[in-house]
Coordinates of C-alpha atoms in Angstrom, one line a residue:
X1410 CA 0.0 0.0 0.0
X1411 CA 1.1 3.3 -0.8
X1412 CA 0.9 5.6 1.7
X1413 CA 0.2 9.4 2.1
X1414 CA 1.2 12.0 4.7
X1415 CA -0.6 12.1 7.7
X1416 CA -3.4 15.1 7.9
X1417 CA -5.2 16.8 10.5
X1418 CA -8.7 16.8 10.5
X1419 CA -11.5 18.3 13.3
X1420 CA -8.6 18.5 15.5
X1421 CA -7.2 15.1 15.6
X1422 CA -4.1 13.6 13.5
X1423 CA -5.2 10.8 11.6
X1424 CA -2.9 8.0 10.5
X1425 CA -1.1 7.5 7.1
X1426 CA -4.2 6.4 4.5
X1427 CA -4.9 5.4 1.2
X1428 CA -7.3 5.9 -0.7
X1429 CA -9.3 4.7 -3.9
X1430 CA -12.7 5.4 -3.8
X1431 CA -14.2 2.6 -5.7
X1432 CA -18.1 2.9 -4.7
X1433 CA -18.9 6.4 -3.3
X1434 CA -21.0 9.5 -4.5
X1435 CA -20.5 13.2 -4.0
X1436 CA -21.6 15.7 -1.3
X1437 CA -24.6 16.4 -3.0
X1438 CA -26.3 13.1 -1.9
X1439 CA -25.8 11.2 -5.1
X1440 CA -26.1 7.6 -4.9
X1441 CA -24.2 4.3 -5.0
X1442 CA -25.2 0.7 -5.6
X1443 CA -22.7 -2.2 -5.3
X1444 CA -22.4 -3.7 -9.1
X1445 CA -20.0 -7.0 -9.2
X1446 CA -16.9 -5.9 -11.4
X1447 CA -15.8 -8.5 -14.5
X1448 CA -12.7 -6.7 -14.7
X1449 CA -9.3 -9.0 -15.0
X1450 CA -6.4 -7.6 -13.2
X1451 CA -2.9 -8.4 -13.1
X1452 CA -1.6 -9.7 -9.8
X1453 CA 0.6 -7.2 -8.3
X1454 CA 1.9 -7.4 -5.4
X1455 CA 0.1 -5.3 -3.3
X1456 CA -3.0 -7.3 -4.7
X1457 CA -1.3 -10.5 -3.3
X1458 CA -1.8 -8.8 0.0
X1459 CA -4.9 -8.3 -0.1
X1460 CA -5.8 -12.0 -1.8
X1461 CA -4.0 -13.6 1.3
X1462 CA -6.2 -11.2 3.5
X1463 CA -9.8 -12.3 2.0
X1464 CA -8.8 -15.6 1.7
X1465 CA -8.9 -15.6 5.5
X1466 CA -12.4 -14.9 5.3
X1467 CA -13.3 -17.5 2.0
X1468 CA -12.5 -20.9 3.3
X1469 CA -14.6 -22.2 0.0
X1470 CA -12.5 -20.2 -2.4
X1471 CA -15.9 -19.2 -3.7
X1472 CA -14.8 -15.5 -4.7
X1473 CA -16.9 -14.0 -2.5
X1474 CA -17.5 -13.7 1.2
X1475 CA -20.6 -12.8 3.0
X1476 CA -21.2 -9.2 4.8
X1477 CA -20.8 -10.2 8.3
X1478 CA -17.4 -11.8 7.3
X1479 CA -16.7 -8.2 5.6
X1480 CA -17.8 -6.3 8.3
X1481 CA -15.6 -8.4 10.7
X1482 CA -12.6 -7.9 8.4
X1483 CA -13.2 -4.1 9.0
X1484 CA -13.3 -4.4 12.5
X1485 CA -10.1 -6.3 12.6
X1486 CA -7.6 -4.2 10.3
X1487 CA -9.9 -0.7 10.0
X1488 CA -7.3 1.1 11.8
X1489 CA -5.0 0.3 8.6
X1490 CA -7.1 2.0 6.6
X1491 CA -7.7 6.2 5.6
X1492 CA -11.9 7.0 7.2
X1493 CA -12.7 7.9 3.7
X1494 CA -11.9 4.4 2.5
X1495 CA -13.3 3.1 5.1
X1496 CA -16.5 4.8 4.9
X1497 CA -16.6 3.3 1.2
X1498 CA -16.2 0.0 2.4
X1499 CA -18.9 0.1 4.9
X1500 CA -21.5 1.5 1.7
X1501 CA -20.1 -1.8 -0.2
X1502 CA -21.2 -3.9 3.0
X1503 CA -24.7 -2.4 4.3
X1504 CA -25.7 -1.7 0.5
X1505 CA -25.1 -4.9 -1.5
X1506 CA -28.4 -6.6 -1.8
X1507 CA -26.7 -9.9 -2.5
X1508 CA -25.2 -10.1 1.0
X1509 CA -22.4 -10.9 -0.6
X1510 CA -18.7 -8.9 -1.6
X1511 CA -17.3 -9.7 -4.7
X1512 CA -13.1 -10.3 -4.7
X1513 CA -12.7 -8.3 -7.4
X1514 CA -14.4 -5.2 -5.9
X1515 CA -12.2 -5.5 -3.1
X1516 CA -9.3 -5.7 -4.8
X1517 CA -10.0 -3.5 -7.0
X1518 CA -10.8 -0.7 -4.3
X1519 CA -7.9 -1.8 -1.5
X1520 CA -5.4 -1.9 -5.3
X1521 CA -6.8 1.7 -6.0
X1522 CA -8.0 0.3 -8.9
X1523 CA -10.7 2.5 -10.8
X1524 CA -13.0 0.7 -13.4
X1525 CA -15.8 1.1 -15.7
X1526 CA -18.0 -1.1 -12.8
X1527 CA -17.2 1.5 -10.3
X1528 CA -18.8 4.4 -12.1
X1529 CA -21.6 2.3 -13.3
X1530 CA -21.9 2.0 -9.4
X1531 CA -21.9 5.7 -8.8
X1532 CA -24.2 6.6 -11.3
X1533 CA -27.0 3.9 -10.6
X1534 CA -26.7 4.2 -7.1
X1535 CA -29.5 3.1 -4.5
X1536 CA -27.9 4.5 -0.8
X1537 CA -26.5 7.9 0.1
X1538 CA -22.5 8.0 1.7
X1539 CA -22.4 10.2 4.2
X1540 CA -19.3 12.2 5.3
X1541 CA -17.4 15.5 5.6
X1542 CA -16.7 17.2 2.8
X1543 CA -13.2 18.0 1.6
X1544 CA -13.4 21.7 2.3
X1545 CA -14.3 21.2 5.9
X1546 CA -10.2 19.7 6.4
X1547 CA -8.3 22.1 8.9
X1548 CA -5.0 22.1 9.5
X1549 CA -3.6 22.0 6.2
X1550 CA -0.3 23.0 4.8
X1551 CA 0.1 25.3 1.8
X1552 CA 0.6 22.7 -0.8
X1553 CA -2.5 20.9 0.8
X1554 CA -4.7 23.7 0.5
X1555 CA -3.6 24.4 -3.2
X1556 CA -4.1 20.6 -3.9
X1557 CA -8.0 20.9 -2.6
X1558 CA -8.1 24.4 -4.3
X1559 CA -7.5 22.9 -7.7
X1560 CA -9.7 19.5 -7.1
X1561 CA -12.7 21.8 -6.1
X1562 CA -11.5 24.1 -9.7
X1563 CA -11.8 21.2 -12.1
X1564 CA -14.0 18.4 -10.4
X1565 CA -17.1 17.9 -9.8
X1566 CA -17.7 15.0 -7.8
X1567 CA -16.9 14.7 -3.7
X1568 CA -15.2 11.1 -3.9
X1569 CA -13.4 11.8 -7.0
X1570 CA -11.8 15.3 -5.0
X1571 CA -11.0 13.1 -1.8
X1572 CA -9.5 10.5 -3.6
X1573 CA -7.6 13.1 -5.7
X1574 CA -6.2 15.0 -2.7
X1575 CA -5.4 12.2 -0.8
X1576 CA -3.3 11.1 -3.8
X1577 CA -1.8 14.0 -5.3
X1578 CA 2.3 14.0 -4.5
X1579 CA 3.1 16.9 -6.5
X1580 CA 5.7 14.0 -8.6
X1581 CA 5.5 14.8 -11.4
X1582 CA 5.0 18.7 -11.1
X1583 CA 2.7 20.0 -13.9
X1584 CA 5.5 20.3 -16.2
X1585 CA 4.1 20.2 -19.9
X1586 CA 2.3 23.9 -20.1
X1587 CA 5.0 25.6 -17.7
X1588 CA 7.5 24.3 -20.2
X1589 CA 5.8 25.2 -23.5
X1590 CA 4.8 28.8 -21.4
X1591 CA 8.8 29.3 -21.0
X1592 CA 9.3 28.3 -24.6
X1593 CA 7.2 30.7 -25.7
X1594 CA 8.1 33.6 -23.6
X1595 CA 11.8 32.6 -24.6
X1596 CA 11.2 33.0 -27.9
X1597 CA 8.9 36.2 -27.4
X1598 CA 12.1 37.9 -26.1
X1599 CA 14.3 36.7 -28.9
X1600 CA 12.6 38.0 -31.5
X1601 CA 11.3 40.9 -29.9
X1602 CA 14.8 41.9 -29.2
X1603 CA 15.8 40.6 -33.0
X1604 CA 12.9 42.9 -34.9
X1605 CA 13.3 45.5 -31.7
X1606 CA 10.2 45.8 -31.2
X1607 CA 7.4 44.4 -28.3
X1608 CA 4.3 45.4 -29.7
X1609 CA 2.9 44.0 -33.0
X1610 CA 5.8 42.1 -34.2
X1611 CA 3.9 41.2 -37.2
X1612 CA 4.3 44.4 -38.3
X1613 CA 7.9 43.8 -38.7
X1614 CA 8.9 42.9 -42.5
X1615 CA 11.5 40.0 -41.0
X1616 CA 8.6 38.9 -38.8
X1617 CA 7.3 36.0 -41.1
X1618 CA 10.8 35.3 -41.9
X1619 CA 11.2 33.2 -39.0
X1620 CA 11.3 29.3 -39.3
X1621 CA 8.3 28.6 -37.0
X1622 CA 5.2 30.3 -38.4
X1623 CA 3.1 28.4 -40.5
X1624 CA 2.7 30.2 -44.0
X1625 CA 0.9 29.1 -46.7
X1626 CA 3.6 29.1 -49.2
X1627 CA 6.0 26.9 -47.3
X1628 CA 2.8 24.4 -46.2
X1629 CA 5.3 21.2 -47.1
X1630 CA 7.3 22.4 -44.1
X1631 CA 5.0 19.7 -41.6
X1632 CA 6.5 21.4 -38.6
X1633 CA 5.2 25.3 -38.8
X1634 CA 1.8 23.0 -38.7
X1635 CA 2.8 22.8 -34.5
X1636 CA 5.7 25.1 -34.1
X1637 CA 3.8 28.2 -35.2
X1638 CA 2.2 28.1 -31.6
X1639 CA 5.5 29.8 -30.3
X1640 CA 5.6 32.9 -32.5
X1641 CA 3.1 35.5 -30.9
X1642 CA 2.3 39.3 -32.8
X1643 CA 3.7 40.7 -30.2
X1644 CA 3.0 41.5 -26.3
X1645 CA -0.5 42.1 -26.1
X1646 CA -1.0 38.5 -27.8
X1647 CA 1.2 36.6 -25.8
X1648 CA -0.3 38.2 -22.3
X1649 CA -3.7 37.0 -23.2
X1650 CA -2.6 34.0 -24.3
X1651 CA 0.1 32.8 -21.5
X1652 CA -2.7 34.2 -18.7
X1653 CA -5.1 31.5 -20.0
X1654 CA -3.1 28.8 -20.8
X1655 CA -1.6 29.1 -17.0
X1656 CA -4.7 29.8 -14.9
X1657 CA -6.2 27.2 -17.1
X1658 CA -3.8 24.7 -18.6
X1659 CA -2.0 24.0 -14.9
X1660 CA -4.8 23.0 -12.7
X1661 CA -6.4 20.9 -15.2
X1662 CA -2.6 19.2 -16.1
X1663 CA -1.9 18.5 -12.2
X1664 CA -5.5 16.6 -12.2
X1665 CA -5.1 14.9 -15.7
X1666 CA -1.5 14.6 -16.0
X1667 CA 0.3 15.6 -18.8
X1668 CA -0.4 13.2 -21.3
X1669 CA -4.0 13.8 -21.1
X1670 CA -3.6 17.2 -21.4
X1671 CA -0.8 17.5 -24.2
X1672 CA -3.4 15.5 -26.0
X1673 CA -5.8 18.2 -26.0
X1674 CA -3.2 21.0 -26.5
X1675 CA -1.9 19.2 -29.3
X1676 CA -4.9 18.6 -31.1
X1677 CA -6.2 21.7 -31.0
X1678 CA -2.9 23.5 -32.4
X1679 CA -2.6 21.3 -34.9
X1680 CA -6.5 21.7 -35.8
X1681 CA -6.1 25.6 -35.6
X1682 CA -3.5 25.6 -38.5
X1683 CA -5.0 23.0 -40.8
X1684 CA -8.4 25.2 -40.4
X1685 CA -6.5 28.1 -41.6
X1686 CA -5.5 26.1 -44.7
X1687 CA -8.8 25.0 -45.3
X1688 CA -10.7 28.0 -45.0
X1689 CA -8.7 31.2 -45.0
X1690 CA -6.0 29.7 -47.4
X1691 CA -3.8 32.9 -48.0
X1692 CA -2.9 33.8 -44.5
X1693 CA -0.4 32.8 -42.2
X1694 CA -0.6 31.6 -39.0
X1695 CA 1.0 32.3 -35.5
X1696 CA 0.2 32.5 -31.9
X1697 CA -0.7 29.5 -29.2
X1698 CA -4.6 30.6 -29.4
X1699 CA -5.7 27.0 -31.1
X1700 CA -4.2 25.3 -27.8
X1701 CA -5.2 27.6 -25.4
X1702 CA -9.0 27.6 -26.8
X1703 CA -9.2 24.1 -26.5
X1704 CA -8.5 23.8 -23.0
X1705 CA -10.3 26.4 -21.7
X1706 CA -13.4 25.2 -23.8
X1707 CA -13.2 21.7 -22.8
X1708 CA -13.1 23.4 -19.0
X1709 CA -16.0 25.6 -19.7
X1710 CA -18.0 23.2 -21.0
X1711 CA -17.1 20.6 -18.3
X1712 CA -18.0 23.2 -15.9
X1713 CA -21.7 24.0 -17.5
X1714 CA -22.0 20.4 -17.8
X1715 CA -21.5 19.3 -14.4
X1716 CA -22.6 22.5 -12.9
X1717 CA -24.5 21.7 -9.6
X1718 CA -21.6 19.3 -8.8
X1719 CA -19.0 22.1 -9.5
X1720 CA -18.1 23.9 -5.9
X1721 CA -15.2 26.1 -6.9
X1722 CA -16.0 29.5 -5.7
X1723 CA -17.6 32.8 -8.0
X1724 CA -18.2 30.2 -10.5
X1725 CA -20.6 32.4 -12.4
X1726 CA -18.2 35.4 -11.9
X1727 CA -15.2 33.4 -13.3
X1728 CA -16.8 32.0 -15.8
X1729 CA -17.7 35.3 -17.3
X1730 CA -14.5 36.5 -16.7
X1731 CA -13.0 33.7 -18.8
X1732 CA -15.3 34.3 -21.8
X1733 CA -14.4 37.6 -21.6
X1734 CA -10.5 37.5 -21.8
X1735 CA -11.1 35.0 -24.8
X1736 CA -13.8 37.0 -26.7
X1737 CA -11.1 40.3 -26.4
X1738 CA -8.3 37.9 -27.7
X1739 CA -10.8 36.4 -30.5
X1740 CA -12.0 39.8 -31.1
X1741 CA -8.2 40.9 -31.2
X1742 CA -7.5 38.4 -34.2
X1743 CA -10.4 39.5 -36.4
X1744 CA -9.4 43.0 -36.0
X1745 CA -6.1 42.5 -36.6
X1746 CA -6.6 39.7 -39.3
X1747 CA -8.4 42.8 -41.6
X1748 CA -6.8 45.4 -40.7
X1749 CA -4.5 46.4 -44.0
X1750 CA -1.1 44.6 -43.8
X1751 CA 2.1 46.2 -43.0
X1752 CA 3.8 44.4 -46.0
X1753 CA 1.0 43.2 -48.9
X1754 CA 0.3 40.5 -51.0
X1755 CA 0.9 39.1 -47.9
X1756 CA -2.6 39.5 -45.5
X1757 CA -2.2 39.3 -41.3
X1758 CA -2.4 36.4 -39.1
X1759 CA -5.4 34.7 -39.5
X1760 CA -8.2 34.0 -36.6
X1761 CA -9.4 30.5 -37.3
X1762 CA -7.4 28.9 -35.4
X1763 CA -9.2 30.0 -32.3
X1764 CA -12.2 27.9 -34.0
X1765 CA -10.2 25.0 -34.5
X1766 CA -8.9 25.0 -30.7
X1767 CA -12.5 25.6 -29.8
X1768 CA -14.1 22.3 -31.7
X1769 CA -11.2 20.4 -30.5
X1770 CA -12.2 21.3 -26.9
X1771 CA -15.6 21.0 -27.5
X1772 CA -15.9 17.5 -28.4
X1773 CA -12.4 15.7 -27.8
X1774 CA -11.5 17.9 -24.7
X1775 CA -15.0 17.4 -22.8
X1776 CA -14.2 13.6 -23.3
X1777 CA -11.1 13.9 -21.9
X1778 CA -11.7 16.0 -18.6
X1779 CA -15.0 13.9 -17.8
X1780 CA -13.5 10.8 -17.2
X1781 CA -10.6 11.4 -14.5
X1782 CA -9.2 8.6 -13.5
X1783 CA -11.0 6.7 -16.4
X1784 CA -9.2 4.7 -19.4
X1785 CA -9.7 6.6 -22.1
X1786 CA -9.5 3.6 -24.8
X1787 CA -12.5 1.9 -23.0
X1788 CA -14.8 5.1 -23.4
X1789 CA -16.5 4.6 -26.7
X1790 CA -17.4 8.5 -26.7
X1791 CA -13.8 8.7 -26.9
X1792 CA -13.0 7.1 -29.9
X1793 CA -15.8 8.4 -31.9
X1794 CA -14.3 12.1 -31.7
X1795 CA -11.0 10.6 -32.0
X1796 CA -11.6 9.2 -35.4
X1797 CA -13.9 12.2 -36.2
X1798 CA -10.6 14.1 -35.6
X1799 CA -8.4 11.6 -37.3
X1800 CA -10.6 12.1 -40.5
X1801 CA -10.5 15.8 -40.4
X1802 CA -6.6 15.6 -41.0
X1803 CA -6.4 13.7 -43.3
X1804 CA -9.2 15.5 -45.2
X1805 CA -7.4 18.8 -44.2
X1806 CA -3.8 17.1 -45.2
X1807 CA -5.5 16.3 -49.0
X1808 CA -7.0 19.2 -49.0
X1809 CA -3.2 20.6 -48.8
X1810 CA -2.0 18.9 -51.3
X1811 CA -4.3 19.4 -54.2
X1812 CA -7.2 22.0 -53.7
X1813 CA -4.7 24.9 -53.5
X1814 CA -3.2 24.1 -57.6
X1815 CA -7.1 23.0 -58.3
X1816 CA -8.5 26.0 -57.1
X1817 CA -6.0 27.9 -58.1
X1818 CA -5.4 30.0 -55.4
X1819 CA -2.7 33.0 -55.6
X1820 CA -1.1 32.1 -52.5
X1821 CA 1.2 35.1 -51.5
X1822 CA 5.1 34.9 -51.9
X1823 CA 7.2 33.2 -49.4
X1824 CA 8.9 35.9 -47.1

């Protein structure tokens, strides 16, 4: 068992826990009903442990054992367990209709094991858990208070915020959007220091010259498809920007991790620029605005969708705040994307990519975020977007290759 740092709560020092809420429901009185898992596990060796523990109580080997059995398992090694764990075992017990525990629930929740069975359980529930919530914890450090501040940012259900805070090491840190932040401001200061200039850099007749934005003349160059997100036109577009993806793009990576989250990122620069071929095929393209829109859409929308489960505080305030900031940076592009160019044929940046970040949050984002702690591949929601995406670019990579000499489009010079 893995264990996590002791806590204080209501006064009193608890023990080392750990948790894996595998039956439970949120604060809002949701529901849970004890649904026997089919899921086959690997033995590990934790799950040895526990085998050797309910084997104790399942002379037969029948793979189950009956509630009073549980119960007096509880009794006997409770103590070794966290209260919130504890409190979801004693649900399992009282509400099972069966009279009977499965073994592979109990591995599954002692192995912090979280499967499809488990949120069956929570969403077809039948008995209410009862307990304090999160927020009422005192006696917590810094880093625990931020961990709980970000759990009651980007989730909305009680067990899923417990089970996160008690889990949460801070190893790995959220790495991925602080690094592509730096990157960004990195290469911000380089140019701007190169063209001498902060504001509008676009303006700037070596601005385009660069080898990271995307331009529609050099379109067989595969990389300024992703590494045009570093090249910003100038400060006002990389504030906005850099404001969102941090407030945004760190809380929901320390939750997700960063491979859940680089997925989204990813997806929706690399949307954002193959929109901009598609449909505004003479501009360029720069800016991390197709990244940023797709996390903080998925967010929004996760939020609206799961809003009376949602406890993070001025929700409504915030939320307005948020669509603010990105209708002024939206609003920014268009203006900026007509406005006459500094150095024609060749027109300004183009604004589609915000589009293309905000369908990828939309659809393959909201996937994403609602299923913490969930396998992906096993979500069938999932891979419907997925391959909608798939298609898309390849569509959007034909497109590329043969409607620009079809159409003939006058494509302005390369720079």
């Amino acid at each position: 068992m893995e264990e996590s740092s002791p806590r204080m709560t209501g006064g009193t020092r608890e023990a080392p826990v750990n948790i894996s809420p595998a039956v439970a429901a949120n604060a809002e009185g949701e529901e849970i009903e004890v649904l026997e898992s089919t899921d086959v596990l690997p033995v590990a060796p934790e799950e040895v442990q526990w085998k050797s523990l309910f084997d104790k109580y399942d002379p037969e080997n029948s793979g189950f054992i009956s509630t009073e059995r549980f119960r007096d398992l509880l009794a006997t090694h409770g103590s070794e367990l966290d209260p919130h764990k504890l409190e979801v075992l004693l649900a399992l017990a009282d509400g099972n209709a069966d009279g009977k525990i499965c073994y592979q629930d109990f591995v599954n929740l002692m192995s912090n094991k979280r499967s499809n069975s488990f949120r069956r359980a929570i969403l077809q529930g039948s008995r209410q858990l009862k307990g304090c919530s999160l927020r009422d914890e005192v006696g917590l450090g810094l880093p625990q208070r931020l961990v709980r501040h970000v759990a009651y940012e980007t989730l909305p259900r009680e067990v899923d915020r417990k089970w996160y805070f008690d889990s949460y090491t801070y190893c790995p840190p959220p790495w991925l959007i602080l690094a592509i932040t730096i990157a960004e401001v990195a290469v911000f200061m380089y140019y701007g220091i190169q063209l001498d200039r902060l504001v509008l850099q676009v303006s700037s007749p070596n601005f385009l010259k660069s080898p990271l934005p995307y331009h529609p003349q050099l379109r067989v160059q595969a990389w300024r498809y992703l590494s045009y997100v570093f090249m910003h036109t100038g400060i006002e577009h990389l504030s906005l920007n850099m404001a969102m993806q941090l407030l945004v793009g760190v809380p929901l990576e320390m939750v997700h991790g960063a491979l859940r989250i680089g997925l989204v990122y990813v997806c929706g620069v690399l949307a954002g620029s193959l929109a901009v071929s598609v449909t505004d095929m003479t501009a360029p393209v720069v800016g991390s605005s197709g990244g940023v829109y797709a996390l903080v859409s998925a967010h929004l929308a996760n939020v609206v969708m799961n809003w009376s489960g949602m406890k993070c505080q001025f929700k409504l305030f915030r939320m307005a705040m948020a669509l603010v900031c990105m209708s002024v940076e939206f609003g920014r592009a268009v203006w900026l994307r007509f406005y006459p160019p500094a150095f024609p044929p060749c027109p300004n940046p183009s604004f589609v990519a915000h589009l293309g970040g905000v369908a990828v949050g939309l659809t393959l984002g909201v996937v994403v975020l609602q299923n913490y702690e969930q396998r992906l591949q096993e979500q069938s929601l999932f891979w419907i977007f997925f391959c909608v995406y798939t298609l898309f670019v390849l569509c959007a990579v034909f497109w590329n290759i043969f409607a620009y000499s079809l159409l003939d489009v006058r494509v302005p010079p390369a720079p």
